[in-house]
Amino acid sequence: EELKWYGIECIQLVSYALKDSTFQEMKSSYSSSNVSHWAYTFDKLFLFGMEQYDKIVFLDSDMMVLNDINEVFDKPNMSAVQAGRFKYPDWVRLNSGCMVFTPNKDIEKELFESILPTINERASQGLECGDQDVINYYLNNWSDCEELHLPQSYNVFFSWLPEYVNV
């Protein structure tokens, strides 16, 4: 309501809570029993179906924008950051905290269909699973597409800022 008061358009999306059986299966796969935050992690995937927009620049709520970022709207579909790569060169996967994409209902559907296979694959490796993992599973060759890699400056972990600035 407060955002609407400021004239900011708000769209409430349906939430995608994991079915109890899937969530319990996922929870039992992890060494940590505190995985309740994963129950709604896939809600971000609904953004891919918002075809009323030509392009979406998504920023996680913990992002802090310090300069004009309008140029990202000119980036190709599925542009994102390999966040942390400057520190860990083996981090080559897409980070879903900052993404540029063209919404498409078919892709949204395929992403939701990828949830269980992604959970199963990651659980077999003893790993947790979130929206970012599903997107990486779906876009399995994203790391090889250099033209989709946004500069690190679009997604630097706060605690790493001093190191990043000195790179």
Short mmCIF file of C-alpha atoms in Angstrom, two decimals, residues 9-152:
data_model
loop_
_atom_site.label_atom_id
_atom_site.label_comp_id
_atom_site.label_asym_id
_atom_site.label_seq_id
_atom_site.Cartn_x
_atom_site.Cartn_y
_atom_site.Cartn_z
CA GLU A 9 2.83 0.22 -9.81
CA CYS A 10 2.50 -2.97 -7.79
CA ILE A 11 1.52 -6.39 -9.05
CA GLN A 12 0.80 -9.14 -6.58
CA LEU A 13 1.72 -12.52 -7.98
CA VAL A 14 0.45 -15.89 -6.85
CA SER A 15 2.95 -17.52 -4.52
CA TYR A 16 4.49 -20.86 -5.41
CA ALA A 17 5.00 -22.71 -2.17
CA LEU A 18 6.45 -26.16 -2.66
CA LYS A 19 3.95 -28.95 -2.11
CA ASP A 20 4.47 -30.53 1.29
CA SER A 21 5.78 -33.81 -0.16
CA THR A 22 8.30 -32.05 -2.43
CA PHE A 23 9.41 -29.75 0.36
CA GLN A 24 9.81 -32.64 2.80
CA GLU A 25 11.80 -34.58 0.19
CA MET A 26 13.99 -31.54 -0.41
CA LYS A 27 14.38 -30.91 3.32
CA SER A 28 15.41 -34.50 4.00
CA SER A 29 18.07 -34.26 1.28
CA TYR A 30 19.91 -31.46 3.03
CA SER A 31 22.23 -31.76 5.97
CA SER A 32 20.69 -28.65 7.49
CA SER A 33 17.20 -29.00 8.91
CA ASN A 34 16.66 -25.23 8.70
CA VAL A 35 15.64 -24.91 5.06
CA SER A 36 12.20 -23.32 5.47
CA HIS A 37 13.42 -20.24 3.57
CA TRP A 38 13.57 -22.44 0.44
CA ALA A 39 9.78 -23.00 0.47
CA TYR A 40 9.11 -19.81 -1.52
CA THR A 41 12.42 -19.39 -3.35
CA PHE A 42 10.83 -20.28 -6.68
CA ASP A 43 8.42 -17.32 -6.64
CA LYS A 44 11.03 -15.36 -8.59
CA LEU A 45 10.34 -17.61 -11.59
CA PHE A 46 6.90 -16.00 -12.04
CA LEU A 47 8.70 -12.91 -13.33
CA PHE A 48 9.53 -14.76 -16.53
CA GLY A 49 5.83 -14.91 -17.42
CA MET A 50 5.11 -11.19 -17.03
CA GLU A 51 4.61 -10.64 -20.76
CA GLN A 52 2.93 -7.27 -20.21
CA TYR A 53 6.51 -5.94 -20.10
CA ASP A 54 8.92 -5.90 -23.06
CA LYS A 55 11.93 -6.44 -20.83
CA ILE A 56 12.55 -6.81 -17.11
CA VAL A 57 15.60 -5.73 -15.18
CA PHE A 58 15.35 -7.66 -11.94
CA LEU A 59 17.31 -6.66 -8.85
CA ASP A 60 17.12 -8.61 -5.60
CA SER A 61 15.81 -6.55 -2.70
CA ASP A 62 19.27 -6.50 -1.10
CA MET A 63 20.80 -4.68 -4.09
CA MET A 64 21.95 -1.11 -3.70
CA VAL A 65 22.01 0.99 -6.86
CA LEU A 66 24.57 3.80 -6.75
CA ASN A 67 24.49 5.04 -10.36
CA ASP A 68 22.16 5.20 -13.34
CA ILE A 69 21.72 1.67 -14.70
CA ASN A 70 19.51 2.44 -17.72
CA GLU A 71 22.09 0.85 -20.06
CA VAL A 72 21.18 -2.61 -18.79
CA PHE A 73 17.87 -2.36 -20.66
CA ASP A 74 19.95 -2.54 -23.85
CA LYS A 75 21.57 -5.82 -22.80
CA PRO A 76 20.46 -9.07 -24.44
CA ASN A 77 17.90 -11.45 -23.01
CA MET A 78 19.21 -13.42 -20.01
CA SER A 79 22.09 -11.11 -19.21
CA ALA A 80 23.32 -11.52 -15.64
CA VAL A 81 26.44 -11.45 -13.49
CA GLN A 82 28.79 -14.26 -12.58
CA ALA A 83 28.80 -12.71 -9.12
CA GLY A 84 32.00 -13.24 -7.19
CA ARG A 85 34.04 -14.38 -10.17
CA PHE A 86 36.70 -11.71 -9.57
CA LYS A 87 37.46 -13.47 -6.28
CA TYR A 88 36.67 -17.07 -7.26
CA PRO A 89 37.38 -17.66 -10.98
CA ASP A 90 35.55 -21.01 -10.88
CA TRP A 91 32.25 -19.23 -10.11
CA VAL A 92 30.91 -19.14 -13.64
CA ARG A 93 27.18 -19.63 -13.13
CA LEU A 94 24.50 -17.00 -13.54
CA ASN A 95 23.61 -15.17 -10.33
CA SER A 96 19.88 -14.39 -10.25
CA GLY A 97 20.29 -11.32 -8.03
CA CYS A 98 20.61 -9.09 -11.10
CA MET A 99 19.11 -10.27 -14.38
CA VAL A 100 17.90 -8.76 -17.63
CA PHE A 101 15.37 -10.81 -19.55
CA THR A 102 12.45 -10.75 -21.96
CA PRO A 103 9.39 -12.31 -20.30
CA ASN A 104 7.94 -15.36 -22.02
CA LYS A 105 5.15 -17.59 -20.65
CA ASP A 106 6.67 -20.66 -22.33
CA ILE A 107 9.98 -20.10 -20.57
CA GLU A 108 8.17 -19.54 -17.26
CA LYS A 109 6.40 -22.90 -17.74
CA GLU A 110 9.68 -24.66 -18.63
CA LEU A 111 11.40 -23.17 -15.59
CA PHE A 112 8.65 -24.44 -13.27
CA GLU A 113 8.90 -27.86 -14.95
CA SER A 114 12.65 -27.78 -14.23
CA ILE A 115 12.20 -27.39 -10.45
CA LEU A 116 11.93 -31.08 -9.53
CA PRO A 117 14.72 -32.29 -11.86
CA THR A 118 16.96 -29.55 -10.49
CA ILE A 119 16.12 -30.41 -6.87
CA ASN A 120 16.84 -34.08 -7.57
CA GLU A 121 20.12 -33.39 -9.34
CA ARG A 122 21.38 -31.05 -6.64
CA ALA A 123 20.16 -33.28 -3.79
CA SER A 124 22.13 -36.18 -5.31
CA GLN A 125 25.20 -33.97 -4.90
CA GLY A 126 24.23 -33.00 -1.34
CA LEU A 127 23.41 -29.44 -2.42
CA GLU A 128 20.45 -27.19 -1.67
CA CYS A 129 18.31 -25.80 -4.48
CA GLY A 130 16.85 -22.37 -5.15
CA ASP A 131 15.54 -20.31 -8.05
CA GLN A 132 19.07 -19.54 -9.23
CA ASP A 133 19.84 -23.25 -9.53
CA VAL A 134 16.70 -23.84 -11.58
CA ILE A 135 17.62 -21.01 -13.95
CA ASN A 136 21.15 -22.38 -14.32
CA TYR A 137 19.79 -25.90 -14.90
CA TYR A 138 17.46 -24.55 -17.61
CA LEU A 139 20.17 -22.35 -19.20
CA ASN A 140 22.87 -24.99 -18.95
CA ASN A 141 25.21 -23.29 -21.45
CA TRP A 142 24.81 -19.73 -20.11
CA SER A 143 28.39 -19.67 -18.79
CA ASP A 144 29.69 -20.11 -22.34
CA CYS A 145 27.77 -17.07 -23.67
CA GLU A 146 30.14 -14.19 -22.92
CA GLU A 147 27.76 -11.63 -24.46
CA LEU A 148 25.31 -12.35 -21.61
CA HIS A 149 27.77 -11.66 -18.80
CA LEU A 150 27.20 -8.31 -17.11
CA PRO A 151 30.14 -6.61 -15.40
CA GLN A 152 30.85 -7.65 -11.81
#
